[in-house]
PDB file of C-alpha atoms in Angstrom:
ATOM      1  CA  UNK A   1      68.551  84.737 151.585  1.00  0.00           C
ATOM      2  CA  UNK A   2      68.447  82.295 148.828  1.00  0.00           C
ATOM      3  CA  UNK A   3      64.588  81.356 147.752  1.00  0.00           C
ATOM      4  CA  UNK A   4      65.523  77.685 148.701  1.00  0.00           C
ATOM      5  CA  UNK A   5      66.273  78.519 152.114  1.00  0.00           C
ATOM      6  CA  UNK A   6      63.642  77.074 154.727  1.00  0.00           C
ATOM      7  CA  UNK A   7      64.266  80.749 156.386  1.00  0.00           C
ATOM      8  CA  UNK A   8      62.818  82.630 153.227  1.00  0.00           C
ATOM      9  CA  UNK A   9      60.402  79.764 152.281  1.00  0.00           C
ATOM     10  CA  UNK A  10      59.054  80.296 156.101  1.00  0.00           C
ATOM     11  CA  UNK A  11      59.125  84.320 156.113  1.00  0.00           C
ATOM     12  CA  UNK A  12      57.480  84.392 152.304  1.00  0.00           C
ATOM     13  CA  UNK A  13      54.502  82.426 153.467  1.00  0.00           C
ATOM     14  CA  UNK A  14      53.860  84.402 156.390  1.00  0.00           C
ATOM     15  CA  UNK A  15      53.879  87.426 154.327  1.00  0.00           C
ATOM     16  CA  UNK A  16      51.550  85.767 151.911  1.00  0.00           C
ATOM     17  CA  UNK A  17      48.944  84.827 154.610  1.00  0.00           C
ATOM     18  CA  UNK A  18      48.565  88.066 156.371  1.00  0.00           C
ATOM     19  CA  UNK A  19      48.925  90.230 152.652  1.00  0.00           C
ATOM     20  CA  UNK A  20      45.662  87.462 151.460  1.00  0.00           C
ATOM     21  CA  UNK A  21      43.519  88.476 154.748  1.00  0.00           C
ATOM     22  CA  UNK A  22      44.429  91.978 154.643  1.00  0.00           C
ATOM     23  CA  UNK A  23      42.942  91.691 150.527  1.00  0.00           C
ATOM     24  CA  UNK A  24      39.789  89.491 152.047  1.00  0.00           C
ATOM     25  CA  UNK A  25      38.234  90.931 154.890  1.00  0.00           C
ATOM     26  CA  UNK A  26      36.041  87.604 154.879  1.00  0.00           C
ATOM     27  CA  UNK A  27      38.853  85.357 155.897  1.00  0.00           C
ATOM     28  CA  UNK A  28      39.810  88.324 158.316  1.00  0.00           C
ATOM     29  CA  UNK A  29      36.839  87.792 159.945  1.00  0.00           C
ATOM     30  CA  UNK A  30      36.503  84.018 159.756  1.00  0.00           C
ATOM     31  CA  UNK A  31      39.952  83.466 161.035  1.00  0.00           C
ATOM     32  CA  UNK A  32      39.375  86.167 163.623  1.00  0.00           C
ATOM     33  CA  UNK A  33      36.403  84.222 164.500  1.00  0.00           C
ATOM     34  CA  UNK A  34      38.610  80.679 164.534  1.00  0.00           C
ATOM     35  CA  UNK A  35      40.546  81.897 167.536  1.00  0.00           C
ATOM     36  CA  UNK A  36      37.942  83.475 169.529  1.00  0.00           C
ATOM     37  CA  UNK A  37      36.020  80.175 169.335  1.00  0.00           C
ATOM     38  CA  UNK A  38      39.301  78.195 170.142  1.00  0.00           C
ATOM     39  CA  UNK A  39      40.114  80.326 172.594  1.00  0.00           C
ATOM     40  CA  UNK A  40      36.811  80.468 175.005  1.00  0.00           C
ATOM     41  CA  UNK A  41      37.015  76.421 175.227  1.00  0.00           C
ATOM     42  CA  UNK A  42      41.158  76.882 175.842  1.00  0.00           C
ATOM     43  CA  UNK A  43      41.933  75.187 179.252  1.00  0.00           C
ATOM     44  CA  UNK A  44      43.227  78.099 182.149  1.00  0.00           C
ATOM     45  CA  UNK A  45      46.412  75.990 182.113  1.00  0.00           C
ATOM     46  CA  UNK A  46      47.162  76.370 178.509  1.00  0.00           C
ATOM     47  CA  UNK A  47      46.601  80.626 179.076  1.00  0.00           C
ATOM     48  CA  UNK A  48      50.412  80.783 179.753  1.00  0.00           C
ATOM     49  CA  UNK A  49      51.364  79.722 176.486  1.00  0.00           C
ATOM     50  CA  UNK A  50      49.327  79.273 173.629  1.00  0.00           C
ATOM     51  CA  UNK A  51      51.471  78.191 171.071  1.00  0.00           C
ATOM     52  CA  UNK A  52      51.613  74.985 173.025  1.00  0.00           C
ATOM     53  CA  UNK A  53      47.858  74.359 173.172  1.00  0.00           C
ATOM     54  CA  UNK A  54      46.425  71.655 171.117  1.00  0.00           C
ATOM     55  CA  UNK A  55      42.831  72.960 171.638  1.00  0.00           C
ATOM     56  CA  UNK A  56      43.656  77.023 170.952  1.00  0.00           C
ATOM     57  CA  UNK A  57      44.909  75.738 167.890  1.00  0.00           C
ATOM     58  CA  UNK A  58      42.843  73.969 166.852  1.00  0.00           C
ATOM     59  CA  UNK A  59      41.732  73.778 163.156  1.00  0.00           C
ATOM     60  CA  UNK A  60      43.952  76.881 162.368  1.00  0.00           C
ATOM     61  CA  UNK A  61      46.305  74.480 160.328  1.00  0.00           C
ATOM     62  CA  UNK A  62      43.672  73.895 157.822  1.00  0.00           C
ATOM     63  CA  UNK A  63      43.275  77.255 157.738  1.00  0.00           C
ATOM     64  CA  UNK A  64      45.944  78.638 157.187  1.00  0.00           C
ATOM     65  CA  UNK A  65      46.686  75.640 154.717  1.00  0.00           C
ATOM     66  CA  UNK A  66      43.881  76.884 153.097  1.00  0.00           C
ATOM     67  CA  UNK A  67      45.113  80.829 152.795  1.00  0.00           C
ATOM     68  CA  UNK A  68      48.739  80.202 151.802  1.00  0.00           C
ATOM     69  CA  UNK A  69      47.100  77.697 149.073  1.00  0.00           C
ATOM     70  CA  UNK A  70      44.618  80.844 148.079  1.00  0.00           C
ATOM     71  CA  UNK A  71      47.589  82.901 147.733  1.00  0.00           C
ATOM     72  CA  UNK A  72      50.236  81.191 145.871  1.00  0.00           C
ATOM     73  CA  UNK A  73      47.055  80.632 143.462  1.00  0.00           C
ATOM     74  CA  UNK A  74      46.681  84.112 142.117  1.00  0.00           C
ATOM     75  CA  UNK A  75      50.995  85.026 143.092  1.00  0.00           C
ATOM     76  CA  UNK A  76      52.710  82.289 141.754  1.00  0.00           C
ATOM     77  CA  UNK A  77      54.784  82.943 138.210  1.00  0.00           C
ATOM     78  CA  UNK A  78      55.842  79.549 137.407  1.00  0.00           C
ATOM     79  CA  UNK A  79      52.737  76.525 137.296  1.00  0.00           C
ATOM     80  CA  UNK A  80      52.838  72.991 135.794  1.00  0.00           C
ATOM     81  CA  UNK A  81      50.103  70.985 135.107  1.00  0.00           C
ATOM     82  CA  UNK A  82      49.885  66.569 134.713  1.00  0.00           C
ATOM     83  CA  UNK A  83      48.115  65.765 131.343  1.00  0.00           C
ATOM     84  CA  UNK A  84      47.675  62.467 129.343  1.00  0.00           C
ATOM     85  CA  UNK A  85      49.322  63.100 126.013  1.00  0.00           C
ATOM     86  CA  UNK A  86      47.036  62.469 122.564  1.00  0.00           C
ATOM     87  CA  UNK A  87      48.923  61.037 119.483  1.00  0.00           C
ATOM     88  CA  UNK A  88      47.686  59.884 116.396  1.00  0.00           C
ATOM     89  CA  UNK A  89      44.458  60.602 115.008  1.00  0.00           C
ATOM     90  CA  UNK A  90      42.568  62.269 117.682  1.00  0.00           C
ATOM     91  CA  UNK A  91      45.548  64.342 118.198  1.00  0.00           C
ATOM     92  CA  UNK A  92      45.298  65.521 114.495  1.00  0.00           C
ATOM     93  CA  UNK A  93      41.595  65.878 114.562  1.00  0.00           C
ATOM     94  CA  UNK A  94      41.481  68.508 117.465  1.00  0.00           C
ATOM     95  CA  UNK A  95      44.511  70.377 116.107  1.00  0.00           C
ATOM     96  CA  UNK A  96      42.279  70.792 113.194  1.00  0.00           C
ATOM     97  CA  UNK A  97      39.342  71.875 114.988  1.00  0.00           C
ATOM     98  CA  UNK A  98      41.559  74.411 116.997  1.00  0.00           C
ATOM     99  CA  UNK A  99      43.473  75.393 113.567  1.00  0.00           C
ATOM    100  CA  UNK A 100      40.353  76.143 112.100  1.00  0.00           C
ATOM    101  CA  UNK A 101      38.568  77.882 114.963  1.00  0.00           C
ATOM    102  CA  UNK A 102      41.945  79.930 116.183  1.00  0.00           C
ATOM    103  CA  UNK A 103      39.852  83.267 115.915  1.00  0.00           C
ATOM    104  CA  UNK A 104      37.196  82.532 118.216  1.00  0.00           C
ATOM    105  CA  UNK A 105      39.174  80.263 120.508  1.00  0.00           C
ATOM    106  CA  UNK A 106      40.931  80.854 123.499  1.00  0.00           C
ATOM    107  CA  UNK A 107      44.696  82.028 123.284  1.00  0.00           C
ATOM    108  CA  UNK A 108      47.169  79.563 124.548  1.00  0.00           C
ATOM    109  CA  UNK A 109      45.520  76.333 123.685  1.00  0.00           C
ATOM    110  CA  UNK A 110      47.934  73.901 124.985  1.00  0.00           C
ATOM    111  CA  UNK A 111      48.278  70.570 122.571  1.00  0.00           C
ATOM    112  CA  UNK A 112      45.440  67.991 122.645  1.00  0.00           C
ATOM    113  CA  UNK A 113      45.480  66.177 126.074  1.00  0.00           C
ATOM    114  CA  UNK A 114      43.821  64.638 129.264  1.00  0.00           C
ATOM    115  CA  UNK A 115      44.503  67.269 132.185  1.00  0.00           C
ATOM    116  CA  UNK A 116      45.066  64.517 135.273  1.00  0.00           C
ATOM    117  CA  UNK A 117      46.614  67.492 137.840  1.00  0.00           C
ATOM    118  CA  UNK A 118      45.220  71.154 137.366  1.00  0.00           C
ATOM    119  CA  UNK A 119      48.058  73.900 137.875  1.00  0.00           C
ATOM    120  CA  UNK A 120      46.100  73.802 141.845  1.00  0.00           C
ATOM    121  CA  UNK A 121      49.018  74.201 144.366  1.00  0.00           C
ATOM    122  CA  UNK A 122      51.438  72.693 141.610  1.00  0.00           C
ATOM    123  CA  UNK A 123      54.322  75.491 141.713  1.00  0.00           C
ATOM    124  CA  UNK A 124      57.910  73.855 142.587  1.00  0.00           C
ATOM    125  CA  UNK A 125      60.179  70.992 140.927  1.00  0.00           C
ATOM    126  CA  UNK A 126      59.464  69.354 144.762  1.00  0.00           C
ATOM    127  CA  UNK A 127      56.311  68.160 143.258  1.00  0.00           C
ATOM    128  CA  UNK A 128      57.859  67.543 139.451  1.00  0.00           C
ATOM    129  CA  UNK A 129      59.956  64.644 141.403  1.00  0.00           C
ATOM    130  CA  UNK A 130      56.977  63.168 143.635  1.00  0.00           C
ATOM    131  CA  UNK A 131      54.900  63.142 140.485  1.00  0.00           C
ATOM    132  CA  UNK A 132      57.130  61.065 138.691  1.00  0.00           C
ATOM    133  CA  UNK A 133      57.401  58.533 140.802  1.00  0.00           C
ATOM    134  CA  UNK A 134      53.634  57.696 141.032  1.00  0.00           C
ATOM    135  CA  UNK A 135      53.298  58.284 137.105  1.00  0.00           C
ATOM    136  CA  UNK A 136      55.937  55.669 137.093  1.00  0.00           C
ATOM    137  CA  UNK A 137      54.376  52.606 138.410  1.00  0.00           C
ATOM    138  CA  UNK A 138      51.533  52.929 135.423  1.00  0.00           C
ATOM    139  CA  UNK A 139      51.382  50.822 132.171  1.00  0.00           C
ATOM    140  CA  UNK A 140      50.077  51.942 128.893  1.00  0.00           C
ATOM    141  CA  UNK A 141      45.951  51.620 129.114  1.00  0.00           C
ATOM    142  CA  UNK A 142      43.303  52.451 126.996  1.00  0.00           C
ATOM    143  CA  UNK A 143      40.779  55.585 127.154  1.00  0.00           C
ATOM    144  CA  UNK A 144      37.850  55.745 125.274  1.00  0.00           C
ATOM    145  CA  UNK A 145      36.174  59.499 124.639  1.00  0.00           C
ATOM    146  CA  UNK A 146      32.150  58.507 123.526  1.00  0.00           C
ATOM    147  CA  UNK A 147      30.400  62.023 123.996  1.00  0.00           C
ATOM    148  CA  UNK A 148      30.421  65.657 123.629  1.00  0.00           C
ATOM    149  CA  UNK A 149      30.160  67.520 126.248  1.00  0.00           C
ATOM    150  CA  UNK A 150      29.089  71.532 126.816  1.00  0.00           C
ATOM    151  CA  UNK A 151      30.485  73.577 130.202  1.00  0.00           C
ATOM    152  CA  UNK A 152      29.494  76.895 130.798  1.00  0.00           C
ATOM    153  CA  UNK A 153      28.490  77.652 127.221  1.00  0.00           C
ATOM    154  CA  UNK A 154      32.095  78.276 126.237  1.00  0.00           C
ATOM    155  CA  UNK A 155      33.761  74.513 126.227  1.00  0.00           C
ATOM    156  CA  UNK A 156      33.142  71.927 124.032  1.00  0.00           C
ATOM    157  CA  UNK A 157      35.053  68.582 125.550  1.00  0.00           C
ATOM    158  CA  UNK A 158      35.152  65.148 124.407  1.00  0.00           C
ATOM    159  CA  UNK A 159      34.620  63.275 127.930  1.00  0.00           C
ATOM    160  CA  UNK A 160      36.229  59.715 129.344  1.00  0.00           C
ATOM    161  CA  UNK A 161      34.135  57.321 130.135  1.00  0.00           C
ATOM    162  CA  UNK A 162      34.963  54.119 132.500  1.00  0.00           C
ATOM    163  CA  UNK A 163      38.647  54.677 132.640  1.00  0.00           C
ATOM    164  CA  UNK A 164      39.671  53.331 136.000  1.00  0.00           C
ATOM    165  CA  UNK A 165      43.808  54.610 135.654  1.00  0.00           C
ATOM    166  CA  UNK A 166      42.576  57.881 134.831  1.00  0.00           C
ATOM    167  CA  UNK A 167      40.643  58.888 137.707  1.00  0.00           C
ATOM    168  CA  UNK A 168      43.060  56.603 139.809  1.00  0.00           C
ATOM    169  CA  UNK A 169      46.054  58.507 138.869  1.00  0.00           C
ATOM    170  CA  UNK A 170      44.202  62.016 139.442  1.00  0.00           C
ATOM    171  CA  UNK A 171      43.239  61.172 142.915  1.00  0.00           C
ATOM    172  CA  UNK A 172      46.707  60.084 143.609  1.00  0.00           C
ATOM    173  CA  UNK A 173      48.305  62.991 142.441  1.00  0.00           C
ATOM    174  CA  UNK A 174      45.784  65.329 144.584  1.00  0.00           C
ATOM    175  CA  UNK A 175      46.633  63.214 147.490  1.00  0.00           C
ATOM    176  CA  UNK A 176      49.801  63.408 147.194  1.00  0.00           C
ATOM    177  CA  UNK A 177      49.875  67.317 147.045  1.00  0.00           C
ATOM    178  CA  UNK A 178      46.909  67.664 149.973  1.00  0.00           C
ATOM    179  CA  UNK A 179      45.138  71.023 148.203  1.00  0.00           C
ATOM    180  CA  UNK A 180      43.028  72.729 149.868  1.00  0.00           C
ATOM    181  CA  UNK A 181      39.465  72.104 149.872  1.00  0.00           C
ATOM    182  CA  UNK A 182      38.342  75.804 148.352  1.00  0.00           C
ATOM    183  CA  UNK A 183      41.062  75.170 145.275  1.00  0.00           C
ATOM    184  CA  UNK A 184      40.342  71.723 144.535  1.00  0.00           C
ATOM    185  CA  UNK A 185      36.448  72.947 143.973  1.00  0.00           C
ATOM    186  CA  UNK A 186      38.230  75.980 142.165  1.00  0.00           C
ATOM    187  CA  UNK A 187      39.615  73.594 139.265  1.00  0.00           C
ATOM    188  CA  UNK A 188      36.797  70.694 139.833  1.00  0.00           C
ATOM    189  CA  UNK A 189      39.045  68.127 141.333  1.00  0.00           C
ATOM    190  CA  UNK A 190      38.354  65.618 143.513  1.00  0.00           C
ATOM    191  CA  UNK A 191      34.933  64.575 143.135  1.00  0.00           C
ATOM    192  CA  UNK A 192      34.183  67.019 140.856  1.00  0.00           C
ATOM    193  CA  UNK A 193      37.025  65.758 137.969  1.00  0.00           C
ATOM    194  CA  UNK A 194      35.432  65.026 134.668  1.00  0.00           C
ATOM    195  CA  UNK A 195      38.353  63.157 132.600  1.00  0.00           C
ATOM    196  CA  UNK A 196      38.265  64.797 129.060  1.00  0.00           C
ATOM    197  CA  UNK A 197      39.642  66.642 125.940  1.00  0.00           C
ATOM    198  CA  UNK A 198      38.799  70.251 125.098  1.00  0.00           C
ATOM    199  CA  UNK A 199      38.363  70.300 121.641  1.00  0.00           C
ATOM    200  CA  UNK A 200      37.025  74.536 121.544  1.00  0.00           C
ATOM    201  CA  UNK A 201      37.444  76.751 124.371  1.00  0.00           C
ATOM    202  CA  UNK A 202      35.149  79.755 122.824  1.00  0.00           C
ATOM    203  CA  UNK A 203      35.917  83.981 123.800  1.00  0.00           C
ATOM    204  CA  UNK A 204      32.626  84.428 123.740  1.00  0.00           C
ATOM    205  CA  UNK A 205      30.308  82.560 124.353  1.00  0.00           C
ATOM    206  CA  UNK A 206      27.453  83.707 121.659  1.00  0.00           C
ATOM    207  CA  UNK A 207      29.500  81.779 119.003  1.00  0.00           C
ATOM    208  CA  UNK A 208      29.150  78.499 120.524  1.00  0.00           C
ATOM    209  CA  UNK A 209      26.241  78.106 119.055  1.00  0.00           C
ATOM    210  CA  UNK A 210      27.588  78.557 115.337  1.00  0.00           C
ATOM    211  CA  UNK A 211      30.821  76.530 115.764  1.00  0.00           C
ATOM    212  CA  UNK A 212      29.239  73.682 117.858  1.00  0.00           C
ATOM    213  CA  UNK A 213      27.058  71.911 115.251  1.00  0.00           C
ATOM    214  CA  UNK A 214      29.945  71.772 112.737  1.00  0.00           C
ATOM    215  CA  UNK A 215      31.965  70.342 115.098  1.00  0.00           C
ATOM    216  CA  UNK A 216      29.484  67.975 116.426  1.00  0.00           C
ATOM    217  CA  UNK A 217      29.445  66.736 112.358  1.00  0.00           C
ATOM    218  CA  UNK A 218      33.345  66.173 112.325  1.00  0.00           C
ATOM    219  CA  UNK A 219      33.711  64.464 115.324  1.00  0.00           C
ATOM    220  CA  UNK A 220      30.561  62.355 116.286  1.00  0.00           C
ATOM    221  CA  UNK A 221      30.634  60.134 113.705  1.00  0.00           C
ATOM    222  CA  UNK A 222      34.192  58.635 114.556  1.00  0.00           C
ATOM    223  CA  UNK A 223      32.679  58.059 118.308  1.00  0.00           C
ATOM    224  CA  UNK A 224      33.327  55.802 120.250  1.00  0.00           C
ATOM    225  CA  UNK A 225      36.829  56.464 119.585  1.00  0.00           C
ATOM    226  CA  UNK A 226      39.838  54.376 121.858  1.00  0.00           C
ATOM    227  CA  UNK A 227      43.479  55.531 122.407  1.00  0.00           C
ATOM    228  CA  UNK A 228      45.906  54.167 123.524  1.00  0.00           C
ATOM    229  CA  UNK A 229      47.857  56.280 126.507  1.00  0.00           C
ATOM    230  CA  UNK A 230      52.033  55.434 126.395  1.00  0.00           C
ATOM    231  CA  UNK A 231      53.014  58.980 128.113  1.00  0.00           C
ATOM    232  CA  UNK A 232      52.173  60.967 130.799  1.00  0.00           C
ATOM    233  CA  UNK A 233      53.496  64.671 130.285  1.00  0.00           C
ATOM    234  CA  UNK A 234      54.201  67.565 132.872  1.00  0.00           C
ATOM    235  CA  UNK A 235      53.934  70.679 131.474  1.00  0.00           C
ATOM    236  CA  UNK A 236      55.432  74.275 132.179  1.00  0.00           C
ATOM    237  CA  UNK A 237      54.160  77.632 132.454  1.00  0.00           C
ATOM    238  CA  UNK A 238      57.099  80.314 133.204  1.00  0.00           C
ATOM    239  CA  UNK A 239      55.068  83.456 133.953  1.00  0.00           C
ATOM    240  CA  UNK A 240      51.233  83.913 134.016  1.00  0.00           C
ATOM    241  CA  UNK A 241      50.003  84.795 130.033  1.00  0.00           C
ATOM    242  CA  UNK A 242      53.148  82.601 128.539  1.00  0.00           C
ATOM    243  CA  UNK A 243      52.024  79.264 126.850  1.00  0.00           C
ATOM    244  CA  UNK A 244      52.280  75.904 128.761  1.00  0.00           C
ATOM    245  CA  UNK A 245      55.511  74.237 127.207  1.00  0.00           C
ATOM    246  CA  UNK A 246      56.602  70.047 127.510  1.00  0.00           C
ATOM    247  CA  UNK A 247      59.046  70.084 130.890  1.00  0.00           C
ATOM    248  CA  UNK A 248      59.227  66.285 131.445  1.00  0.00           C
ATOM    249  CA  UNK A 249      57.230  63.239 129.958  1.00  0.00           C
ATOM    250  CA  UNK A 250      56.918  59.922 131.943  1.00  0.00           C
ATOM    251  CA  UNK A 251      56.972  56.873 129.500  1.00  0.00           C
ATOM    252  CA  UNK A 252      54.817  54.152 130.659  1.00  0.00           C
ATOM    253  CA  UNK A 253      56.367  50.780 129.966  1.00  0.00           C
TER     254      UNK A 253
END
């Protein structure tokens, strides 16, 4: 079968949702428990046929949404993310930071930029094309980054404040694509999405505390700094470990 066949598409994600409960017991038992609960308020007349029954199934949609999202998360080999692209001076500033930091930092470090859609659920040119036509119908707006901000003692960020497009254009996105609860708290989207740049993404996290003074002295002194956002880039990852790589940038006119 070819992989864009509904017929493989529809076999591969019933293998990944009963290979994900076999790995997690948990959801075994929770989805075990699903049914049992559906099934004791089932009406006698539905008995005959369950698949039919609105109330017997009840909630296992989500569920299974839910798995099958799980899954492809930790299976998938090619992933894209949405990002605001950085030019100019901020760009050059946090290549600098990352140029001069490359031994402590993170491998990988994709160019500077404004992540708008994590890599969550993000795995098929379907989504490239739906994408594109939301990021589309923006114009160029402004961004302003005014603070420094810490997360889990191992990344230093320059946060967004009081951008209405950017937060706009991330809810869309996860809208459109209808995550799952558990993954959207997995990448803090949703509510939980904190627009920003990550200038240092530390190995370990004991030498935050050298590196994060020095680059508190290069960069706070040029806050509040405003940019000016004219493209909106999707990004490519072929295979987990590779680097994230430019696969299509939206233009906003």
């Amino acid at each position: 079968l070819s992989i864009s066949s509904p017929v493989y598409s529809f076999w591969r994600r019933q293998i990944l949702f009963r290979n994900y409960l076999i790995a997690n017991p948990l959801y075994l038992k929770e989805y075990q428990e699903l049914k049992e609960n559906n099934l004791r308020v089932t009406p006698e007349k539905d008995l005959q046929d369950l698949s039919l029954s609105e109330v017997y199934n009840s909630g296992k949609s989500e569920f299974v949404r839910k798995i099958i999202d799980l899954a492809e998360d930790i299976t998938t080999t090619v992933r894209y993310f949405v990002a605001l692209q950085l030019e100019g001076d901020i760009s050059k500033i946090i290549q600098q930071i990352h140029l001069q930091y490359q031994e402590v930092l993170m491998p990988n470090l994709a160019e500077p930029h404004i992540t708008v859609k994590a890599p969550t659920g993000f795995y098929t040119d379907y989504w490239v094309n739906k994408f594109v036509e939301i990021l589309q119908s923006y114009k160029p707006f402004t961004v302003r980054f005014d603070q420094i901000g810490v997360f889990n003692n191992s990344v230093v960020y320059l946060e967004v404040k009081g951008c209405a497009e950017v937060v706009d254009i991330h809810n869309k996105l996860i809208n459109c694509l209808g995550s799952s609860p558990e993954l959207k708290a997995k990448y803090f989207e949703g509510s939980q999405y904190i627009p920003h740049t990550t200038l240092a993404h530390v190995k370990e996290s004991s030498v935050l505390d050298e590196i994060l003074p020095q680059i508190r002295d290069v960069v706070e002194p040029l806050m509040p700094m405003d940019f000016t956002i004219k493209n909106i880039v999707i990004y490519r990852q072929d295979g987990k470990g590779n680097p994230f790589y430019k696969y299509k940038v939206v233009s906003l006119n």
